[in-house]
Structure formats: structure tokens, C-alpha cells
PDB file of C-alpha atoms in Angstrom:
ATOM      1  CA  UNK C   1     -34.878   4.847  -2.193  1.00 44.00           C
ATOM      2  CA  UNK C   2     -32.989   7.475  -4.135  1.00 46.00           C
ATOM      3  CA  UNK C   3     -30.352   6.854  -6.770  1.00 47.00           C
ATOM      4  CA  UNK C   4     -29.161   7.415 -10.282  1.00 49.00           C
ATOM      5  CA  UNK C   5     -28.896   4.985 -13.183  1.00 46.00           C
ATOM      6  CA  UNK C   6     -26.539   6.044 -15.946  1.00 55.00           C
ATOM      7  CA  UNK C   7     -27.516   5.141 -19.483  1.00 50.00           C
ATOM      8  CA  UNK C   8     -25.194   3.862 -22.195  1.00 48.00           C
ATOM      9  CA  UNK C   9     -24.257   5.726 -25.372  1.00 45.00           C
ATOM     10  CA  UNK C  10     -26.083   5.186 -28.677  1.00 47.00           C
ATOM     11  CA  UNK C  11     -24.242   3.084 -31.239  1.00 43.00           C
ATOM     12  CA  UNK C  12     -23.885   5.983 -33.705  1.00 46.00           C
ATOM     13  CA  UNK C  13     -21.955   7.963 -31.105  1.00 58.00           C
ATOM     14  CA  UNK C  14     -19.111   5.492 -30.636  1.00 62.00           C
ATOM     15  CA  UNK C  15     -16.319   7.940 -31.435  1.00 61.00           C
ATOM     16  CA  UNK C  16     -17.809  10.676 -29.269  1.00 68.00           C
ATOM     17  CA  UNK C  17     -18.239   8.112 -26.505  1.00 70.00           C
ATOM     18  CA  UNK C  18     -14.561   7.166 -26.631  1.00 72.00           C
ATOM     19  CA  UNK C  19     -13.584  10.845 -26.546  1.00 75.00           C
ATOM     20  CA  UNK C  20     -15.813  11.383 -23.516  1.00 80.00           C
ATOM     21  CA  UNK C  21     -14.239   8.390 -21.750  1.00 82.00           C
ATOM     22  CA  UNK C  22     -10.780   9.753 -22.518  1.00 80.00           C
ATOM     23  CA  UNK C  23     -11.743  13.147 -21.060  1.00 83.00           C
ATOM     24  CA  UNK C  24     -13.031  11.513 -17.863  1.00 87.00           C
ATOM     25  CA  UNK C  25      -9.854   9.444 -17.434  1.00 86.00           C
ATOM     26  CA  UNK C  26      -7.620  12.439 -18.142  1.00 86.00           C
ATOM     27  CA  UNK C  27      -9.519  14.355 -15.459  1.00 89.00           C
ATOM     28  CA  UNK C  28      -8.934  11.489 -13.005  1.00 89.00           C
ATOM     29  CA  UNK C  29      -5.203  11.567 -13.781  1.00 89.00           C
ATOM     30  CA  UNK C  30      -5.065  15.356 -13.303  1.00 90.00           C
ATOM     31  CA  UNK C  31      -6.858  15.034  -9.965  1.00 90.00           C
ATOM     32  CA  UNK C  32      -4.422  12.365  -8.738  1.00 90.00           C
ATOM     33  CA  UNK C  33      -1.429  14.455  -9.837  1.00 90.00           C
ATOM     34  CA  UNK C  34      -2.766  17.498  -7.993  1.00 90.00           C
ATOM     35  CA  UNK C  35      -3.506  15.542  -4.815  1.00 88.00           C
ATOM     36  CA  UNK C  36      -0.046  13.956  -4.902  1.00 87.00           C
ATOM     37  CA  UNK C  37       1.571  17.392  -5.254  1.00 88.00           C
ATOM     38  CA  UNK C  38      -0.392  18.564  -2.209  1.00 86.00           C
ATOM     39  CA  UNK C  39       0.570  15.369  -0.333  1.00 83.00           C
ATOM     40  CA  UNK C  40      -3.004  14.145   0.081  1.00 83.00           C
ATOM     41  CA  UNK C  41      -2.018  10.824  -1.495  1.00 81.00           C
ATOM     42  CA  UNK C  42       1.028   8.981  -2.791  1.00 84.00           C
ATOM     43  CA  UNK C  43       1.149   6.911  -5.967  1.00 86.00           C
ATOM     44  CA  UNK C  44      -2.184   5.127  -5.543  1.00 88.00           C
ATOM     45  CA  UNK C  45      -5.777   5.526  -4.422  1.00 90.00           C
ATOM     46  CA  UNK C  46      -8.196   2.882  -3.197  1.00 92.00           C
ATOM     47  CA  UNK C  47     -11.696   1.533  -3.716  1.00 92.00           C
ATOM     48  CA  UNK C  48     -13.925  -0.501  -1.443  1.00 93.00           C
ATOM     49  CA  UNK C  49     -14.915  -3.447  -3.648  1.00 92.00           C
ATOM     50  CA  UNK C  50     -17.423  -6.014  -2.455  1.00 89.00           C
ATOM     51  CA  UNK C  51     -16.476  -9.623  -2.910  1.00 81.00           C
ATOM     52  CA  UNK C  52     -19.077 -12.258  -3.658  1.00 71.00           C
ATOM     53  CA  UNK C  53     -22.344 -10.762  -2.417  1.00 60.00           C
ATOM     54  CA  UNK C  54     -22.912 -13.777  -0.143  1.00 60.00           C
ATOM     55  CA  UNK C  55     -19.651 -13.313   1.777  1.00 74.00           C
ATOM     56  CA  UNK C  56     -20.392  -9.947   3.378  1.00 86.00           C
ATOM     57  CA  UNK C  57     -16.829  -8.749   2.727  1.00 90.00           C
ATOM     58  CA  UNK C  58     -15.554  -5.568   1.088  1.00 92.00           C
ATOM     59  CA  UNK C  59     -11.855  -5.362   0.256  1.00 93.00           C
ATOM     60  CA  UNK C  60      -9.877  -2.129   0.171  1.00 93.00           C
ATOM     61  CA  UNK C  61      -8.244  -2.417  -3.254  1.00 92.00           C
ATOM     62  CA  UNK C  62      -5.260  -0.218  -4.057  1.00 91.00           C
ATOM     63  CA  UNK C  63      -5.335   1.262  -7.554  1.00 89.00           C
ATOM     64  CA  UNK C  64      -1.882   2.458  -8.704  1.00 89.00           C
ATOM     65  CA  UNK C  65      -1.780   5.792 -10.479  1.00 87.00           C
ATOM     66  CA  UNK C  66       0.449   4.186 -13.114  1.00 87.00           C
ATOM     67  CA  UNK C  67      -2.481   1.983 -14.199  1.00 84.00           C
ATOM     68  CA  UNK C  68      -4.637   5.074 -14.740  1.00 85.00           C
ATOM     69  CA  UNK C  69      -1.855   6.723 -16.756  1.00 83.00           C
ATOM     70  CA  UNK C  70      -1.524   3.609 -18.935  1.00 80.00           C
ATOM     71  CA  UNK C  71      -5.265   3.628 -19.449  1.00 78.00           C
ATOM     72  CA  UNK C  72      -5.275   7.290 -20.479  1.00 76.00           C
ATOM     73  CA  UNK C  73      -2.444   6.690 -22.938  1.00 74.00           C
ATOM     74  CA  UNK C  74      -3.800   3.463 -24.400  1.00 69.00           C
ATOM     75  CA  UNK C  75      -7.484   3.983 -23.509  1.00 61.00           C
ATOM     76  CA  UNK C  76      -8.328   0.440 -24.564  1.00 51.00           C
ATOM     77  CA  UNK C  77      -7.032  -3.098 -24.672  1.00 51.00           C
ATOM     78  CA  UNK C  78      -4.453  -4.491 -22.209  1.00 47.00           C
ATOM     79  CA  UNK C  79      -4.607  -1.461 -19.904  1.00 52.00           C
ATOM     80  CA  UNK C  80      -8.281  -2.109 -19.099  1.00 58.00           C
ATOM     81  CA  UNK C  81      -7.610  -5.822 -18.530  1.00 57.00           C
ATOM     82  CA  UNK C  82      -4.721  -5.036 -16.176  1.00 54.00           C
ATOM     83  CA  UNK C  83      -6.759  -2.561 -14.178  1.00 58.00           C
ATOM     84  CA  UNK C  84      -9.759  -4.868 -13.836  1.00 60.00           C
ATOM     85  CA  UNK C  85      -7.528  -7.743 -12.714  1.00 63.00           C
ATOM     86  CA  UNK C  86      -6.570  -5.675  -9.657  1.00 61.00           C
ATOM     87  CA  UNK C  87     -10.215  -5.843  -8.590  1.00 61.00           C
ATOM     88  CA  UNK C  88     -10.497  -9.574  -9.405  1.00 64.00           C
ATOM     89  CA  UNK C  89     -12.907  -8.766 -12.235  1.00 62.00           C
ATOM     90  CA  UNK C  90     -12.783 -10.144 -15.750  1.00 58.00           C
ATOM     91  CA  UNK C  91     -14.601  -8.294 -18.532  1.00 57.00           C
ATOM     92  CA  UNK C  92     -16.968 -10.425 -20.620  1.00 59.00           C
ATOM     93  CA  UNK C  93     -16.245 -11.171 -24.241  1.00 60.00           C
ATOM     94  CA  UNK C  94     -18.374  -9.268 -26.760  1.00 56.00           C
ATOM     95  CA  UNK C  95     -21.270 -11.159 -28.290  1.00 55.00           C
ATOM     96  CA  UNK C  96     -20.467 -10.967 -31.999  1.00 47.00           C
ATOM     97  CA  UNK C  97     -24.025 -11.910 -32.942  1.00 41.00           C
ATOM     98  CA  UNK C  98     -25.567  -9.040 -31.011  1.00 48.00           C
ATOM     99  CA  UNK C  99     -22.939  -6.349 -30.551  1.00 52.00           C
ATOM    100  CA  UNK C 100     -20.619  -4.487 -32.853  1.00 60.00           C
ATOM    101  CA  UNK C 101     -17.159  -4.848 -31.278  1.00 63.00           C
ATOM    102  CA  UNK C 102     -16.513  -1.092 -31.500  1.00 64.00           C
ATOM    103  CA  UNK C 103     -19.709  -0.326 -29.605  1.00 71.00           C
ATOM    104  CA  UNK C 104     -18.858  -2.987 -27.014  1.00 73.00           C
ATOM    105  CA  UNK C 105     -15.356  -1.546 -26.549  1.00 73.00           C
ATOM    106  CA  UNK C 106     -16.702   1.978 -26.208  1.00 76.00           C
ATOM    107  CA  UNK C 107     -19.187   0.866 -23.551  1.00 79.00           C
ATOM    108  CA  UNK C 108     -16.475  -0.949 -21.600  1.00 81.00           C
ATOM    109  CA  UNK C 109     -14.218   2.121 -21.752  1.00 82.00           C
ATOM    110  CA  UNK C 110     -17.048   4.329 -20.478  1.00 84.00           C
ATOM    111  CA  UNK C 111     -17.830   1.901 -17.657  1.00 87.00           C
ATOM    112  CA  UNK C 112     -14.203   1.820 -16.468  1.00 87.00           C
ATOM    113  CA  UNK C 113     -13.866   5.612 -16.775  1.00 89.00           C
ATOM    114  CA  UNK C 114     -16.979   6.251 -14.671  1.00 90.00           C
ATOM    115  CA  UNK C 115     -15.887   3.636 -12.129  1.00 91.00           C
ATOM    116  CA  UNK C 116     -12.502   5.313 -11.617  1.00 91.00           C
ATOM    117  CA  UNK C 117     -14.022   8.802 -11.557  1.00 91.00           C
ATOM    118  CA  UNK C 118     -16.431   7.866  -8.764  1.00 91.00           C
ATOM    119  CA  UNK C 119     -13.688   5.861  -7.056  1.00 91.00           C
ATOM    120  CA  UNK C 120     -11.416   8.898  -6.785  1.00 91.00           C
ATOM    121  CA  UNK C 121     -14.277  11.014  -5.413  1.00 89.00           C
ATOM    122  CA  UNK C 122     -14.973   8.313  -2.833  1.00 90.00           C
ATOM    123  CA  UNK C 123     -11.300   7.943  -1.890  1.00 90.00           C
ATOM    124  CA  UNK C 124     -10.676  11.620  -1.209  1.00 87.00           C
ATOM    125  CA  UNK C 125     -13.607  11.565   1.203  1.00 86.00           C
ATOM    126  CA  UNK C 126     -12.235   8.475   3.025  1.00 85.00           C
ATOM    127  CA  UNK C 127     -14.996   6.486   1.282  1.00 88.00           C
ATOM    128  CA  UNK C 128     -17.667   8.100   3.420  1.00 85.00           C
ATOM    129  CA  UNK C 129     -18.212  11.709   2.332  1.00 86.00           C
ATOM    130  CA  UNK C 130     -21.437  12.594   0.523  1.00 87.00           C
ATOM    131  CA  UNK C 131     -20.019  13.605  -2.845  1.00 86.00           C
ATOM    132  CA  UNK C 132     -23.483  12.875  -4.238  1.00 86.00           C
ATOM    133  CA  UNK C 133     -24.791  15.981  -2.492  1.00 86.00           C
ATOM    134  CA  UNK C 134     -21.919  18.043  -3.885  1.00 82.00           C
ATOM    135  CA  UNK C 135     -22.352  16.924  -7.500  1.00 82.00           C
ATOM    136  CA  UNK C 136     -26.018  15.875  -7.753  1.00 82.00           C
ATOM    137  CA  UNK C 137     -27.442  18.211  -5.076  1.00 85.00           C
ATOM    138  CA  UNK C 138     -29.206  15.392  -3.230  1.00 87.00           C
ATOM    139  CA  UNK C 139     -28.440  12.289  -1.189  1.00 86.00           C
ATOM    140  CA  UNK C 140     -28.551   9.026  -3.131  1.00 85.00           C
ATOM    141  CA  UNK C 141     -28.257   5.471  -1.891  1.00 79.00           C
ATOM    142  CA  UNK C 142     -26.741   4.206  -5.121  1.00 84.00           C
ATOM    143  CA  UNK C 143     -25.188   5.164  -8.453  1.00 87.00           C
ATOM    144  CA  UNK C 144     -25.501   2.407 -11.021  1.00 86.00           C
ATOM    145  CA  UNK C 145     -24.073   1.856 -14.500  1.00 86.00           C
ATOM    146  CA  UNK C 146     -24.892  -1.479 -16.145  1.00 82.00           C
ATOM    147  CA  UNK C 147     -24.663  -1.222 -19.963  1.00 78.00           C
ATOM    148  CA  UNK C 148     -25.878  -4.173 -22.015  1.00 73.00           C
ATOM    149  CA  UNK C 149     -23.533  -7.200 -22.049  1.00 74.00           C
ATOM    150  CA  UNK C 150     -20.652  -5.180 -20.586  1.00 77.00           C
ATOM    151  CA  UNK C 151     -19.000  -5.066 -17.208  1.00 81.00           C
ATOM    152  CA  UNK C 152     -20.830  -2.545 -15.047  1.00 86.00           C
ATOM    153  CA  UNK C 153     -20.953  -1.441 -11.441  1.00 90.00           C
ATOM    154  CA  UNK C 154     -23.066  -0.145  -8.623  1.00 89.00           C
ATOM    155  CA  UNK C 155     -21.687   2.288  -6.062  1.00 89.00           C
ATOM    156  CA  UNK C 156     -23.860   2.324  -2.958  1.00 89.00           C
ATOM    157  CA  UNK C 157     -23.796   3.429   0.666  1.00 89.00           C
ATOM    158  CA  UNK C 158     -23.283   0.377   2.870  1.00 90.00           C
ATOM    159  CA  UNK C 159     -22.967  -0.090   6.640  1.00 90.00           C
ATOM    160  CA  UNK C 160     -19.914  -1.812   8.123  1.00 91.00           C
ATOM    161  CA  UNK C 161     -19.724  -4.423  10.868  1.00 89.00           C
ATOM    162  CA  UNK C 162     -17.734  -3.509  14.001  1.00 86.00           C
ATOM    163  CA  UNK C 163     -16.179  -0.460  12.297  1.00 89.00           C
ATOM    164  CA  UNK C 164     -19.700   0.954  12.161  1.00 87.00           C
ATOM    165  CA  UNK C 165     -19.193   2.274  15.707  1.00 85.00           C
ATOM    166  CA  UNK C 166     -15.811   3.742  14.804  1.00 87.00           C
ATOM    167  CA  UNK C 167     -17.513   5.659  11.967  1.00 87.00           C
ATOM    168  CA  UNK C 168     -20.355   6.827  14.254  1.00 86.00           C
ATOM    169  CA  UNK C 169     -22.868   4.646  12.377  1.00 86.00           C
ATOM    170  CA  UNK C 170     -22.085   6.298   9.040  1.00 88.00           C
ATOM    171  CA  UNK C 171     -22.141   4.186   5.881  1.00 90.00           C
ATOM    172  CA  UNK C 172     -19.394   4.095   3.242  1.00 92.00           C
ATOM    173  CA  UNK C 173     -19.336   3.905  -0.553  1.00 92.00           C
ATOM    174  CA  UNK C 174     -18.834   0.319  -1.727  1.00 93.00           C
ATOM    175  CA  UNK C 175     -18.519  -0.831  -5.342  1.00 92.00           C
ATOM    176  CA  UNK C 176     -20.157  -3.974  -6.645  1.00 88.00           C
ATOM    177  CA  UNK C 177     -18.661  -4.883 -10.032  1.00 87.00           C
ATOM    178  CA  UNK C 178     -19.752  -7.450 -12.606  1.00 82.00           C
ATOM    179  CA  UNK C 179     -22.180  -8.294 -15.395  1.00 77.00           C
ATOM    180  CA  UNK C 180     -25.931  -8.598 -14.804  1.00 67.00           C
ATOM    181  CA  UNK C 181     -25.532  -8.333 -11.046  1.00 65.00           C
ATOM    182  CA  UNK C 182     -28.487  -8.275  -8.694  1.00 61.00           C
ATOM    183  CA  UNK C 183     -28.272  -4.642  -7.555  1.00 58.00           C
ATOM    184  CA  UNK C 184     -28.029  -3.995  -3.832  1.00 56.00           C
ATOM    185  CA  UNK C 185     -30.155  -0.902  -4.245  1.00 52.00           C
ATOM    186  CA  UNK C 186     -33.239  -3.116  -4.536  1.00 51.00           C
ATOM    187  CA  UNK C 187     -32.818  -3.976  -0.860  1.00 53.00           C
ATOM    188  CA  UNK C 188     -33.757  -1.557   1.865  1.00 52.00           C
ATOM    189  CA  UNK C 189     -30.895  -0.294   4.002  1.00 51.00           C
ATOM    190  CA  UNK C 190     -32.304  -2.199   6.994  1.00 51.00           C
ATOM    191  CA  UNK C 191     -31.974  -5.531   5.159  1.00 51.00           C
ATOM    192  CA  UNK C 192     -28.464  -5.034   3.830  1.00 67.00           C
ATOM    193  CA  UNK C 193     -25.793  -7.133   5.463  1.00 78.00           C
ATOM    194  CA  UNK C 194     -23.142  -5.212   7.348  1.00 87.00           C
ATOM    195  CA  UNK C 195     -19.785  -5.668   5.663  1.00 91.00           C
ATOM    196  CA  UNK C 196     -16.471  -6.767   7.119  1.00 92.00           C
ATOM    197  CA  UNK C 197     -13.388  -5.028   5.726  1.00 93.00           C
ATOM    198  CA  UNK C 198     -10.470  -6.963   4.235  1.00 93.00           C
ATOM    199  CA  UNK C 199      -7.248  -4.955   4.186  1.00 93.00           C
ATOM    200  CA  UNK C 200      -3.616  -4.697   5.169  1.00 91.00           C
ATOM    201  CA  UNK C 201      -2.805  -2.356   8.020  1.00 91.00           C
ATOM    202  CA  UNK C 202      -0.755  -0.081   5.725  1.00 90.00           C
ATOM    203  CA  UNK C 203      -3.706   0.435   3.393  1.00 90.00           C
ATOM    204  CA  UNK C 204      -6.081   0.975   6.302  1.00 91.00           C
ATOM    205  CA  UNK C 205      -3.775   3.576   7.864  1.00 88.00           C
ATOM    206  CA  UNK C 206      -3.504   5.362   4.522  1.00 87.00           C
ATOM    207  CA  UNK C 207      -7.244   6.082   4.712  1.00 87.00           C
ATOM    208  CA  UNK C 208      -7.967   6.326   8.426  1.00 83.00           C
ATOM    209  CA  UNK C 209      -4.897   8.064   9.782  1.00 79.00           C
ATOM    210  CA  UNK C 210      -1.984   7.151  12.061  1.00 86.00           C
ATOM    211  CA  UNK C 211      -1.828   3.595  13.396  1.00 90.00           C
ATOM    212  CA  UNK C 212       0.778   2.233  15.767  1.00 90.00           C
ATOM    213  CA  UNK C 213       1.458  -1.356  16.747  1.00 90.00           C
ATOM    214  CA  UNK C 214       1.743  -2.780  20.260  1.00 88.00           C
ATOM    215  CA  UNK C 215       4.454  -5.428  20.013  1.00 88.00           C
ATOM    216  CA  UNK C 216       4.804  -8.650  21.975  1.00 84.00           C
ATOM    217  CA  UNK C 217       7.797  -8.498  24.309  1.00 77.00           C
ATOM    218  CA  UNK C 218      10.446 -11.001  23.262  1.00 68.00           C
ATOM    219  CA  UNK C 219      14.151 -11.568  23.790  1.00 63.00           C
ATOM    220  CA  UNK C 220      16.585 -10.685  21.041  1.00 62.00           C
ATOM    221  CA  UNK C 221      17.488 -14.378  20.827  1.00 60.00           C
ATOM    222  CA  UNK C 222      13.922 -15.298  19.878  1.00 60.00           C
ATOM    223  CA  UNK C 223      12.350 -15.340  16.431  1.00 62.00           C
ATOM    224  CA  UNK C 224      13.324 -12.035  14.754  1.00 65.00           C
ATOM    225  CA  UNK C 225       9.854 -11.712  13.190  1.00 70.00           C
ATOM    226  CA  UNK C 226       7.982  -9.128  15.237  1.00 77.00           C
ATOM    227  CA  UNK C 227       4.649 -10.232  16.663  1.00 84.00           C
ATOM    228  CA  UNK C 228       1.895  -7.691  17.242  1.00 90.00           C
ATOM    229  CA  UNK C 229      -0.734  -7.766  19.982  1.00 89.00           C
ATOM    230  CA  UNK C 230      -2.984  -5.101  18.511  1.00 90.00           C
ATOM    231  CA  UNK C 231      -3.086  -1.905  16.488  1.00 93.00           C
ATOM    232  CA  UNK C 232      -3.919   1.394  18.197  1.00 92.00           C
ATOM    233  CA  UNK C 233      -5.608   4.192  16.310  1.00 86.00           C
ATOM    234  CA  UNK C 234      -7.906   7.100  17.004  1.00 81.00           C
ATOM    235  CA  UNK C 235     -10.886   6.034  19.136  1.00 87.00           C
ATOM    236  CA  UNK C 236      -9.881   2.438  19.827  1.00 91.00           C
ATOM    237  CA  UNK C 237      -7.834  -0.516  18.650  1.00 92.00           C
ATOM    238  CA  UNK C 238      -7.966  -3.559  16.379  1.00 91.00           C
ATOM    239  CA  UNK C 239      -7.290  -6.918  18.013  1.00 90.00           C
ATOM    240  CA  UNK C 240      -6.740 -10.208  16.177  1.00 90.00           C
ATOM    241  CA  UNK C 241      -9.392 -12.756  17.151  1.00 85.00           C
ATOM    242  CA  UNK C 242      -8.645 -15.867  15.076  1.00 77.00           C
ATOM    243  CA  UNK C 243      -6.498 -17.035  12.184  1.00 71.00           C
ATOM    244  CA  UNK C 244      -8.119 -18.596   9.142  1.00 61.00           C
ATOM    245  CA  UNK C 245      -7.069 -22.176   8.394  1.00 55.00           C
ATOM    246  CA  UNK C 246      -8.150 -21.812   4.765  1.00 53.00           C
ATOM    247  CA  UNK C 247      -6.620 -18.465   3.769  1.00 60.00           C
ATOM    248  CA  UNK C 248      -3.921 -16.167   5.128  1.00 72.00           C
ATOM    249  CA  UNK C 249      -6.444 -13.716   6.559  1.00 84.00           C
ATOM    250  CA  UNK C 250      -6.602 -12.940  10.272  1.00 89.00           C
ATOM    251  CA  UNK C 251     -10.012 -12.149  11.702  1.00 90.00           C
ATOM    252  CA  UNK C 252     -10.008  -9.021  13.806  1.00 90.00           C
ATOM    253  CA  UNK C 253     -12.384  -6.804  15.737  1.00 90.00           C
ATOM    254  CA  UNK C 254     -12.375  -3.091  16.470  1.00 91.00           C
ATOM    255  CA  UNK C 255     -12.823  -2.188  20.144  1.00 91.00           C
ATOM    256  CA  UNK C 256     -13.531   1.265  21.485  1.00 90.00           C
ATOM    257  CA  UNK C 257     -11.246   2.202  24.364  1.00 90.00           C
ATOM    258  CA  UNK C 258     -13.927   1.504  27.042  1.00 90.00           C
ATOM    259  CA  UNK C 259     -14.526  -1.937  25.482  1.00 89.00           C
ATOM    260  CA  UNK C 260     -10.784  -2.594  25.344  1.00 88.00           C
ATOM    261  CA  UNK C 261     -10.306  -1.726  29.023  1.00 87.00           C
ATOM    262  CA  UNK C 262     -13.218  -3.982  30.030  1.00 86.00           C
ATOM    263  CA  UNK C 263     -11.714  -6.820  27.995  1.00 81.00           C
ATOM    264  CA  UNK C 264      -8.301  -6.402  29.595  1.00 80.00           C
ATOM    265  CA  UNK C 265      -9.642  -6.253  33.161  1.00 78.00           C
ATOM    266  CA  UNK C 266     -11.915  -9.258  32.609  1.00 77.00           C
ATOM    267  CA  UNK C 267      -8.853 -11.440  31.992  1.00 72.00           C
ATOM    268  CA  UNK C 268      -7.729 -10.875  35.587  1.00 68.00           C
ATOM    269  CA  UNK C 269     -10.928 -12.539  36.819  1.00 69.00           C
ATOM    270  CA  UNK C 270     -10.868 -15.427  34.346  1.00 68.00           C
ATOM    271  CA  UNK C 271      -9.038 -18.629  35.371  1.00 67.00           C
ATOM    272  CA  UNK C 272      -6.014 -19.393  33.205  1.00 63.00           C
ATOM    273  CA  UNK C 273      -7.490 -22.637  31.862  1.00 58.00           C
ATOM    274  CA  UNK C 274     -10.655 -20.828  30.702  1.00 62.00           C
ATOM    275  CA  UNK C 275      -8.871 -18.107  28.765  1.00 64.00           C
ATOM    276  CA  UNK C 276      -8.867 -18.165  25.000  1.00 69.00           C
ATOM    277  CA  UNK C 277      -5.343 -18.508  23.563  1.00 71.00           C
ATOM    278  CA  UNK C 278      -3.988 -15.178  22.397  1.00 77.00           C
ATOM    279  CA  UNK C 279      -3.635 -14.572  18.675  1.00 82.00           C
ATOM    280  CA  UNK C 280      -0.834 -12.396  17.356  1.00 86.00           C
ATOM    281  CA  UNK C 281      -0.265 -10.581  14.086  1.00 87.00           C
ATOM    282  CA  UNK C 282       2.579 -10.065  11.680  1.00 85.00           C
ATOM    283  CA  UNK C 283       3.038  -6.814   9.790  1.00 83.00           C
ATOM    284  CA  UNK C 284       2.215  -8.428   6.445  1.00 84.00           C
ATOM    285  CA  UNK C 285      -0.965 -10.185   7.621  1.00 88.00           C
ATOM    286  CA  UNK C 286      -4.235  -9.344   5.913  1.00 89.00           C
ATOM    287  CA  UNK C 287      -6.919  -8.351   8.389  1.00 91.00           C
ATOM    288  CA  UNK C 288     -10.596  -9.201   8.100  1.00 91.00           C
ATOM    289  CA  UNK C 289     -12.053  -6.535  10.387  1.00 91.00           C
ATOM    290  CA  UNK C 290     -15.528  -7.434  11.535  1.00 85.00           C
ATOM    291  CA  UNK C 291     -15.177 -10.759  13.342  1.00 64.00           C
ATOM    292  CA  UNK C 292     -18.166 -11.807  15.417  1.00 62.00           C
ATOM    293  CA  UNK C 293     -17.706 -11.824  19.175  1.00 56.00           C
ATOM    294  CA  UNK C 294     -19.106 -14.440  21.512  1.00 50.00           C
ATOM    295  CA  UNK C 295     -19.856 -12.894  24.884  1.00 47.00           C
ATOM    296  CA  UNK C 296     -20.129 -15.218  27.874  1.00 46.00           C
TER     297      UNK C 296
END
């Protein structure tokens, strides 16, 4: 198992640490500005952030460039809180008995700066390129930064569920964010759970290229809300499999084109009463891509 663990800054280097964090964030902003000028991105980038480690779900979280700009200008305080709230993460309060508040703030700023820096590198490689080889000259399974009593993160290569075939079995960079987390890097790659992806179709298309929807035929007099059978893209399609009764998410599965054709032809040989009811999508539905399939 290969990786890197980043250490925190000594307490007597608080000011230098804040300056270093500012330089990292300013570099992130410059990179986003350049990529936007060259039309490689718009006004946001995205991270793959793992939800609760027992759920096996990673969400594609959009990070607006405006939040990075606010962070560069303010560096500390409300800007960090706003940015972390996008990832459903709350920073811990400093322990006044153990930590000087300035040191705690500096460590939090460094953690957020490194997180965004790695996040941008991951994003511009569609979350799968080996930027570790480019910058560290070797392949690493994880990059971890967990300073004492401060929000930290681990960025590790993780396999996906059904999208694993779409990516030719290649893993992607996923961020695990929190305080005193059990690091995934302690588990061998064979024992790591494959992750489902939670996303909207717009965000997914922003990373993986053109996507077009196959609409359900309906009369103009019917409900004006368009219903979608499936999304076509690249080497296959995403079909909705079931709607969640607890949340607004729709479970979906990626099919390669040969699998899709087999599925379509099999319906002709299945009696009507044995067919599963079709599930349709709306444009604003959130997709949970990685639903399990039961094969008869």
C-alpha cells in the first residue's frame, strides 16, 4: 500500500502557515480562471465526496468558483464554513484547553486549502487521472491530511459499482472528509466496497461528456412535465430502476450497449403480467447510479 500522509505545521509557524494556505488557494483560483478562459470548465468544479462510510455512496459535489474567491479574499471565518457546508461537513470547535485558537484556525485553513488543491487536480482529470504520478513521481493509493482536532481528509483511489465497466475497471479519486475518521487506506483494495454515484444528470454530463435523453412519447394534452426513459452517452446508457420512497433519489444502472439490447429483446419474450413496471425520470431527479440488478 503506497500513500502520503501530510503533516501539520508547528505552532510557532502560524503566520507562515496562513501565508502558505493563502498561496495555495490563490493558485487554485488562478487555475480555475485559466481553465474557464480556455472553456475547460464553467463557474464551478466538482469533487467526489463519500457519504457515511457504511452507505457505499459517493456524491459528485459542485464547488462554485465564487466560494473559492471568497475564501481567498477572506481566508478564514464564514467563507470556510460556507464552503464546508456544500460538502455536508461541519468543522469541529477548537478545544480551548488544548489548542491555541490561532493554531487551530491555521490548521483548518491549511486543510481546506489542500483539499481544494487536490480537488481541482482530480476534477481536471475527470476524477480518474493519476496526478499522483505527475506530482509525486509514483502511484499512491491515498493522500491523507488529518491534523490534530481539526477537520481533515483522505483522498484515495476507489472502485465504482456498475460504472466500473464504463471506466474500464479504473478507479477514481474519492474524498473522505471528517475528524478522526477511520482511513480507507488501511483496507486493501480488494476489500473496499464499490461505490455508487449520487449526482444530477447535468453534473454527470459536465464530467463525462455529452448525454442525451430518450423521452417517453406523450400527447401534447398530457402532463407537460417531460418523462425520460433513459440517458444515452458514450458506451452505453443509464436506466432508472426504482424510485426511493424515503428520499428523492432514483436508483439507476449503467448498461453497455450489448447489455441494453439484450434487456430490450428479453421484454418481447416476457409475458406482460411478469414484466416489472417501467420507471421514468424527470430532468431534475437525482440519480443513484449503481443499483443492484436481480437476474432471473
